[in-house]
mmCIF file of C-alpha atoms and ligand atoms in Angstrom:
data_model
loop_
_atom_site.group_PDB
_atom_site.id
_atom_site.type_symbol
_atom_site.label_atom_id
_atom_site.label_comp_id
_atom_site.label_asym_id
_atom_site.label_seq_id
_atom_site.Cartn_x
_atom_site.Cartn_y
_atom_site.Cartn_z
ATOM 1 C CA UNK A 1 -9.563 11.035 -12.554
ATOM 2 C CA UNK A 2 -7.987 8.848 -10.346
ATOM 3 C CA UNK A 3 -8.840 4.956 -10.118
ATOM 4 C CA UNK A 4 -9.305 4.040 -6.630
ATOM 5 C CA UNK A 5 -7.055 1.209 -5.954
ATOM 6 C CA UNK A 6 -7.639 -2.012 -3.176
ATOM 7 C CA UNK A 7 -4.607 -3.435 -2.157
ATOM 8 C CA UNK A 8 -4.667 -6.322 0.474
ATOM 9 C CA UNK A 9 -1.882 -6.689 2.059
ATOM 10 C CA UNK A 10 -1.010 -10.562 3.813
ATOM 11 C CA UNK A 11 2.201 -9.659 5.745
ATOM 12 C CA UNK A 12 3.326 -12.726 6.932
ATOM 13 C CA UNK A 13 0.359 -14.704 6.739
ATOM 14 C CA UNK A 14 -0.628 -18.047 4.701
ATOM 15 C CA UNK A 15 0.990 -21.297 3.746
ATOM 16 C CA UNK A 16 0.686 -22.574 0.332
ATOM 17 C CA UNK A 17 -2.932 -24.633 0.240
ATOM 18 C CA UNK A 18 -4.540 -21.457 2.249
ATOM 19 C CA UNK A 19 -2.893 -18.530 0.491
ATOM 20 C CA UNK A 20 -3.607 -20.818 -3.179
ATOM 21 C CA UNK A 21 -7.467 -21.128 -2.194
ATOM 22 C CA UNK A 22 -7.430 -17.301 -0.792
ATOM 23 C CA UNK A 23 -6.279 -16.079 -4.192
ATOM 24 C CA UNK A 24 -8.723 -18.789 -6.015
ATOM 25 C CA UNK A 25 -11.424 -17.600 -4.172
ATOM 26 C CA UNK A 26 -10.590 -13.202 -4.832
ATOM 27 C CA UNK A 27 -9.884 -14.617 -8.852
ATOM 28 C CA UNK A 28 -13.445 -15.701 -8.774
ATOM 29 C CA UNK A 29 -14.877 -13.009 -6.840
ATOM 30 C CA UNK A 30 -13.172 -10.351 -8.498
ATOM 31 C CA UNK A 31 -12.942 -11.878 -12.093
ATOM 32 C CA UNK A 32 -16.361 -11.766 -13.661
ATOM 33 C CA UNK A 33 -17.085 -7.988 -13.199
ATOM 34 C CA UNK A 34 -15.377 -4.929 -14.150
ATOM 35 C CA UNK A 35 -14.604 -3.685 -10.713
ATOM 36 C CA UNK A 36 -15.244 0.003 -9.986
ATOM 37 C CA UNK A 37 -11.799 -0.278 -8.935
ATOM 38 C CA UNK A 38 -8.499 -1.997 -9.009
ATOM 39 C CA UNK A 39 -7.155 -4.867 -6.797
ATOM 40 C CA UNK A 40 -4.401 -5.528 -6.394
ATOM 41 C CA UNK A 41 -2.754 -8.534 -3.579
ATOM 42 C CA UNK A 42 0.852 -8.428 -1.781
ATOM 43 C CA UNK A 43 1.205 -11.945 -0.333
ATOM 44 C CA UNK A 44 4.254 -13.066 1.371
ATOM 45 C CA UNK A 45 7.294 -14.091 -1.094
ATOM 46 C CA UNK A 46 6.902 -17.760 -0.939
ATOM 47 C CA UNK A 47 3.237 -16.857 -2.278
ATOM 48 C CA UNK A 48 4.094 -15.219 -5.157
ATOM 49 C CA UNK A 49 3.860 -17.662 -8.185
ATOM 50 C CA UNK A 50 0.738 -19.853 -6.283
ATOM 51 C CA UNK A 51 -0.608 -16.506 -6.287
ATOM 52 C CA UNK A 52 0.306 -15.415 -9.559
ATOM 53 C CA UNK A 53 -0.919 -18.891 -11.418
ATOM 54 C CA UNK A 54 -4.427 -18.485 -9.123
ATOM 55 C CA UNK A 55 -5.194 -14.818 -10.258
ATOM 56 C CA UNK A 56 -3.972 -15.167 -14.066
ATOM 57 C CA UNK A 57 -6.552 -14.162 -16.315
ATOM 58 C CA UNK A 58 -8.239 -11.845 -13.804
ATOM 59 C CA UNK A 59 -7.860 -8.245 -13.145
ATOM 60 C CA UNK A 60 -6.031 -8.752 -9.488
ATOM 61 C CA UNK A 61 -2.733 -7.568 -9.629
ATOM 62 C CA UNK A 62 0.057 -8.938 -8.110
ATOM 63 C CA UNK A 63 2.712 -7.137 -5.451
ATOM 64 C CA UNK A 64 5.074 -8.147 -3.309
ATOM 65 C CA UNK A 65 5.312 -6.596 0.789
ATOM 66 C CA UNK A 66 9.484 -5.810 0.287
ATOM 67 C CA UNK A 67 12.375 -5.429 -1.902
ATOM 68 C CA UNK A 68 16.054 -4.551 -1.465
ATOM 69 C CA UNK A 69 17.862 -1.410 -3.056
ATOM 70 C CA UNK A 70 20.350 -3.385 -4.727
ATOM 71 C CA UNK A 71 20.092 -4.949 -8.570
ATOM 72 C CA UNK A 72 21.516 -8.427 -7.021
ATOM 73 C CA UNK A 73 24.237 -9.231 -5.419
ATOM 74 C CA UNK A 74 25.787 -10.729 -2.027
ATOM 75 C CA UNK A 75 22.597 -10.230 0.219
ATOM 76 C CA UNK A 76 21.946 -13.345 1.932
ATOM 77 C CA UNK A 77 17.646 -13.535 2.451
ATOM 78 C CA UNK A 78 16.869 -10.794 0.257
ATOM 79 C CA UNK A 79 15.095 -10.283 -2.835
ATOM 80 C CA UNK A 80 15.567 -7.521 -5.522
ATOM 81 C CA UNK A 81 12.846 -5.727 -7.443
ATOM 82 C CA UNK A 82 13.869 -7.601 -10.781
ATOM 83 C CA UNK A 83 13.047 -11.182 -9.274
ATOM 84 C CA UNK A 84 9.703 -9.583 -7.807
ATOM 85 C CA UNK A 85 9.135 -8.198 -11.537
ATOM 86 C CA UNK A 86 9.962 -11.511 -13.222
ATOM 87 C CA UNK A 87 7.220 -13.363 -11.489
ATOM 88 C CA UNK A 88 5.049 -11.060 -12.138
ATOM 89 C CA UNK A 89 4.564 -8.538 -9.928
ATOM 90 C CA UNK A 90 3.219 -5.137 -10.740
ATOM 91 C CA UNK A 91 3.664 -3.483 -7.370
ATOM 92 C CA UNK A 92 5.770 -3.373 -4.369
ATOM 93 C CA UNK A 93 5.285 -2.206 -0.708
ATOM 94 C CA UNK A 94 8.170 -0.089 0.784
ATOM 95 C CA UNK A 95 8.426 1.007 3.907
ATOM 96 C CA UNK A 96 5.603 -0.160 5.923
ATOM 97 C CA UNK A 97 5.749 0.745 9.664
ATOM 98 C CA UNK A 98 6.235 -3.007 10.328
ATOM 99 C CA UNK A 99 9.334 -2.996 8.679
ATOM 100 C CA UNK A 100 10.332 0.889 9.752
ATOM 101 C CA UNK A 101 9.992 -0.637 13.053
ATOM 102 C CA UNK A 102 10.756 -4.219 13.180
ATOM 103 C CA UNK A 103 14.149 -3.615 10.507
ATOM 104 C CA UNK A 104 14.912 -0.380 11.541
ATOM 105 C CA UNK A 105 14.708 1.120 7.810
ATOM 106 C CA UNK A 106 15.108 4.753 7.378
ATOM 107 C CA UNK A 107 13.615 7.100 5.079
ATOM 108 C CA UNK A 108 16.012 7.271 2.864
ATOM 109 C CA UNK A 109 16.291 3.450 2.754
ATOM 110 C CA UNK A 110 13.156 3.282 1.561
ATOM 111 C CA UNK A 111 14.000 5.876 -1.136
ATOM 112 C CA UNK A 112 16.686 3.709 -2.304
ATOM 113 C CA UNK A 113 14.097 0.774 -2.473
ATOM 114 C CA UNK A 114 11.413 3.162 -4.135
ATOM 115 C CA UNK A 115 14.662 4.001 -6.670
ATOM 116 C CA UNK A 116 15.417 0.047 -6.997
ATOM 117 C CA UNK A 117 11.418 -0.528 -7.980
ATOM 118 C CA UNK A 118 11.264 1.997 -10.364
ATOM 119 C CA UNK A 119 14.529 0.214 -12.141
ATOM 120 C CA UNK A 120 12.848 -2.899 -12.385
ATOM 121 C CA UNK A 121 9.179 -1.119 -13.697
ATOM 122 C CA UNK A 122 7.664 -1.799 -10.578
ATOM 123 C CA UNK A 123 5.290 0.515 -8.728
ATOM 124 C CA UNK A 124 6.482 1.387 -5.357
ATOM 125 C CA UNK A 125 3.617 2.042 -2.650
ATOM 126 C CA UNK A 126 5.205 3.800 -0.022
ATOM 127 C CA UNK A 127 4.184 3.816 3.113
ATOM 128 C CA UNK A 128 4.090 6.941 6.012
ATOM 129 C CA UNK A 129 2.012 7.533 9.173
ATOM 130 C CA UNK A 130 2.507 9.042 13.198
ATOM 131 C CA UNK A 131 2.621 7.109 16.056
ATOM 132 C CA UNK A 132 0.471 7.233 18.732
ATOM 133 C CA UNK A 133 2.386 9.627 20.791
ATOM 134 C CA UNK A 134 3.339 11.868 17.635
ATOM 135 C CA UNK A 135 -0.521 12.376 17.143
ATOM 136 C CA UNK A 136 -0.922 13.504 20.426
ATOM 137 C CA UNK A 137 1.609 15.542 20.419
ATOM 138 C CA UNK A 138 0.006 16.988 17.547
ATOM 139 C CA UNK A 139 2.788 16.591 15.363
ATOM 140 C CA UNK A 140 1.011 14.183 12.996
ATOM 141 C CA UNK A 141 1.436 16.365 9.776
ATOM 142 C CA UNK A 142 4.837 16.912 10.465
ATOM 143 C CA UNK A 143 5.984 13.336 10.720
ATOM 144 C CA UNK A 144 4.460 13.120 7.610
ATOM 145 C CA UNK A 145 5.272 15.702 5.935
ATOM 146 C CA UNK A 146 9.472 14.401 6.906
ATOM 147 C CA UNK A 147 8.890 10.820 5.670
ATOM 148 C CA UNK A 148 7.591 12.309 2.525
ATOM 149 C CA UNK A 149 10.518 14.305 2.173
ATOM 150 C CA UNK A 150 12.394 11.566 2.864
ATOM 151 C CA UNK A 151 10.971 8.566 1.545
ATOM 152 C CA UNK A 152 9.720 9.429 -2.080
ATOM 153 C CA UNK A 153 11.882 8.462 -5.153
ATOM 154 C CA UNK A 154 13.848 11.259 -6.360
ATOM 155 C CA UNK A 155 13.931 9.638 -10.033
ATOM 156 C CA UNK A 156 10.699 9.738 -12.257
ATOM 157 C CA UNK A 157 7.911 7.242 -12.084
ATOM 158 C CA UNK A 158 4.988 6.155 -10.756
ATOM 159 C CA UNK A 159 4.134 5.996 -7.234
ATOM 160 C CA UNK A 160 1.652 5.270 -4.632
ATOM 161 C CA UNK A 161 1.509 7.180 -0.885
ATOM 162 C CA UNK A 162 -0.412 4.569 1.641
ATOM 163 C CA UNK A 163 -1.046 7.184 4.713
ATOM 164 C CA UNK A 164 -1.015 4.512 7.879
ATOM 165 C CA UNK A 165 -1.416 5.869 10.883
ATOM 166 C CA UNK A 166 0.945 3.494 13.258
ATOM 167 C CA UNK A 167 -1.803 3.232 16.096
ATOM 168 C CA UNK A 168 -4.439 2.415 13.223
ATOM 169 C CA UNK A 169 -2.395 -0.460 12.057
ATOM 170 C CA UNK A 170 -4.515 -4.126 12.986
ATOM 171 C CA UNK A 171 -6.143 -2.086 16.143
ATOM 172 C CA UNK A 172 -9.666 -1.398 15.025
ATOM 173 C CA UNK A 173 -9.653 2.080 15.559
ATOM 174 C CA UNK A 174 -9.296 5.231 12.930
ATOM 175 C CA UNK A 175 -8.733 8.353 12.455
ATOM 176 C CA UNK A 176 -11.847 10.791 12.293
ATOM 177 C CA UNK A 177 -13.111 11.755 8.912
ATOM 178 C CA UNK A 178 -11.215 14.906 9.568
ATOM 179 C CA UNK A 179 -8.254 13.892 10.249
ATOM 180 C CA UNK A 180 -8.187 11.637 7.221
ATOM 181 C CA UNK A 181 -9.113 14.146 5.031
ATOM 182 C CA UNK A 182 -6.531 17.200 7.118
ATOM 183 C CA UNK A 183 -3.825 14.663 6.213
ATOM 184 C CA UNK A 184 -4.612 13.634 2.835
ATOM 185 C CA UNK A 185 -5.023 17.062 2.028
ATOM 186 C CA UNK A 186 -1.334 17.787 3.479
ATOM 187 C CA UNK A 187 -0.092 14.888 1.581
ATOM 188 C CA UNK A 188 -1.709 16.017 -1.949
ATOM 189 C CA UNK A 189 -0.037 19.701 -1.300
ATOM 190 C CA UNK A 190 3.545 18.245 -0.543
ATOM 191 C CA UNK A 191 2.923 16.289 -3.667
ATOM 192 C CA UNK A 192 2.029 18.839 -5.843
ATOM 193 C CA UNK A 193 4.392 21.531 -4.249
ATOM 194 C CA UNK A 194 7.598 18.502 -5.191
ATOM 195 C CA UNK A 195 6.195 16.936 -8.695
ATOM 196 C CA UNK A 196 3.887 20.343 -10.097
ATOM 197 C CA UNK A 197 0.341 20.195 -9.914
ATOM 198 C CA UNK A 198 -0.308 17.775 -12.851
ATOM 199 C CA UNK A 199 1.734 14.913 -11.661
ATOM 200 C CA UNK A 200 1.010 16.090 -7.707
ATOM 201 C CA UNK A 201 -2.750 15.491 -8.969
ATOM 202 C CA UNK A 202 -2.350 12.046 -10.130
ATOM 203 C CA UNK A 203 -0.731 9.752 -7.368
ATOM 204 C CA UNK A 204 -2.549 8.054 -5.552
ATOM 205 C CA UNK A 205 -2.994 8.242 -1.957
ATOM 206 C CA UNK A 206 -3.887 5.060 0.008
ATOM 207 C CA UNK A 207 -5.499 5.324 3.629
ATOM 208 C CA UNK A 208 -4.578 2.007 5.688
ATOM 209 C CA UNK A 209 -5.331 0.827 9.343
ATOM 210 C CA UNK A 210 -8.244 -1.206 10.646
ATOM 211 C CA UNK A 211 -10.102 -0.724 6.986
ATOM 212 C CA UNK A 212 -13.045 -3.151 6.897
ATOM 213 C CA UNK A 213 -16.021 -3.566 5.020
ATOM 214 C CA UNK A 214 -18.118 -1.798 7.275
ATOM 215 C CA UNK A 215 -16.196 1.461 7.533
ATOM 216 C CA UNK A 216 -14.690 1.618 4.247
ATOM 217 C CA UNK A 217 -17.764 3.405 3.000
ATOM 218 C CA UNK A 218 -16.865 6.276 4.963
ATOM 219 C CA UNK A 219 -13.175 6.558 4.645
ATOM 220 C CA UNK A 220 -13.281 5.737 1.111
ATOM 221 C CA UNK A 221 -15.734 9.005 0.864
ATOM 222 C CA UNK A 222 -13.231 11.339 2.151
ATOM 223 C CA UNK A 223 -11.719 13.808 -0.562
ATOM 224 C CA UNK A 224 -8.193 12.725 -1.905
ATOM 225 C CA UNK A 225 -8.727 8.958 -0.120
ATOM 226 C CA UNK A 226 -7.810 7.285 -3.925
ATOM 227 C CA UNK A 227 -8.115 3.763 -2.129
ATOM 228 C CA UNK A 228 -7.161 1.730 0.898
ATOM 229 C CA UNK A 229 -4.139 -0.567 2.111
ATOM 230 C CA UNK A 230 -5.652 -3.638 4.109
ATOM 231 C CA UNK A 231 -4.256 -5.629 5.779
ATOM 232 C CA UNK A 232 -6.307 -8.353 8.392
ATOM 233 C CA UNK A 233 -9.597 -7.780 6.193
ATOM 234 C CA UNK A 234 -7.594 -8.736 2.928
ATOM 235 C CA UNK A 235 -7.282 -12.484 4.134
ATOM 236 C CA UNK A 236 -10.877 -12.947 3.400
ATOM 237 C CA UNK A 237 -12.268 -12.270 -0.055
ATOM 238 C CA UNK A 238 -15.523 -11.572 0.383
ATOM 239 C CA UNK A 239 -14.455 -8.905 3.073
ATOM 240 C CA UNK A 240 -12.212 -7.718 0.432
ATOM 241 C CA UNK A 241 -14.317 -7.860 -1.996
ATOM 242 C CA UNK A 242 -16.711 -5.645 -0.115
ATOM 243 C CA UNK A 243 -14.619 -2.832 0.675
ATOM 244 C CA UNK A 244 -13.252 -2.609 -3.541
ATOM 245 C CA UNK A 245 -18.236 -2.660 -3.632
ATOM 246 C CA UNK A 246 -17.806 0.083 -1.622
ATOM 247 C CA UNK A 247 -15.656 2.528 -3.779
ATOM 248 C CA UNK A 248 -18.498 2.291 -6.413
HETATM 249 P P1 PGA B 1 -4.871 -3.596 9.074
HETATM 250 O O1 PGA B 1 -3.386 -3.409 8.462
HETATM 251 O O2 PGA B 1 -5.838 -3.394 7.953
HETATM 252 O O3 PGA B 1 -4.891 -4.988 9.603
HETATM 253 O O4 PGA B 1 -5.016 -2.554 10.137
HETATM 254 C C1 PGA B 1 -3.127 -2.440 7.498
HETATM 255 C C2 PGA B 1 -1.674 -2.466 7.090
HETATM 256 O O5 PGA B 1 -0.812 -2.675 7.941
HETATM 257 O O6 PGA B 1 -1.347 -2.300 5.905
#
């Protein structure tokens, strides 16, 4: 069986007194009660440790939204999977759309990130999903089906697939319920097909973009949807804390 897993993601949102009472507020909303899921929050870097000191002693995990491929080195602005792990972290984004598009990283960039998590016990959640026009040119599972391919560690571990369609991202629309499930389905084969069935059964596979309390009923219904990546509903906990009610 796999867990469903929450994960809120902040991007580049919150300074310290607002992202300190967000995570007070999703500690004491999500502390007292086993959750029929997990939860786990990626704030921004400078976040990490208020975060971190807020949500100690609760279930919430802690994750960061980026890390570089290298172990340390010359790499002015950057941050390496061992300092995410040494504040705590648990979990690491890679390769969110944002970045894909705003940084220009590649596929196999984001393998080389995946690779650098894995060396520092992190657990990468790797991020794929078609524009707009590559939808509509109906060439959704293949786009998806390449950045798998291309994206996923080569090296043993575990991993988590967020499927994000690009056009879903922060717009307040989604995909029907059957393209959700035509792509998770795709997804779970490709996984299975590269890691064997047993380990191909047990990653989980995230659906993000536009997930909100009111819908995530329904996506979070959808065979092989183990969870959701949020991102604009995350920076409220009671929102948050409705869509992890909702997997139950
Ligand atoms: P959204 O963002 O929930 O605001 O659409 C999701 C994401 O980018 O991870």
């Amino acid at each position: 069986m796999r867990r469903k897993l929450i994960a809120g993601n902040w991007k580049m949102n919150g300074l310290l007194a607002s992202g300190r009472g967000l995570a007070r507020d999703l500690a004491a909303q999500l502390g007292d009660q086993p959750p029929a899921c997990e939860f786990l929050v990626c704030p921004p870097f400078h976040l990490l440790v208020p975060v971190a000191e807020e949500i100690a002693g609760s279930p919430v995990l802690l994750g960061a939204q980026d890390c570089h491929s290298a172990e340390k080195g010359a790499h002015t602005g950057d941050v390496s999977a061992a300092m995410l792990a040494d504040l705590g972290c648990s979990h690491v984004i890679l390769g969110h759309s944002e970045r894909r598009a705003d940084h220009g990283e590649s596929n196999s960039l984001v393998r080389a990130k995946a690779e650098a998590a894995f060396g520092a016990a992190l657990v990468p959640v790797i991020c794929i999903g078609e524009t707009e026009d590559q939808r509509q040119a109906g060439e959704a599972l293949a786009v998806v089906g390449a950045q798998i391919a291309g994206s996923l560690p080569q090296a043993e571990g575990e991993f988590v697939v967020a499927y994000e369609p690009v056009w879903a991202i922060g717009s307040g629309r989604t995909p029907t319920r059957d393209d959700v499930g035509d792509v998770h389905g795709h997804i779970r084969t490709l996984l299975c097909d590269r890691l064997g069935d047993a380990r191909g059964r047990a990653i989980r596979i995230l659906y993000g973009g536009s997930v909100k309390a009111a819908n995530a009923g329904e996506l979070l219904g959808i065979d092989q949807v183990d969870g959701a990546l949020v991102g604009g509903a995350s920076l409220e906990a009671s929102e948050f804390r409705a869509i992890g009610t909702a997997c139950a």
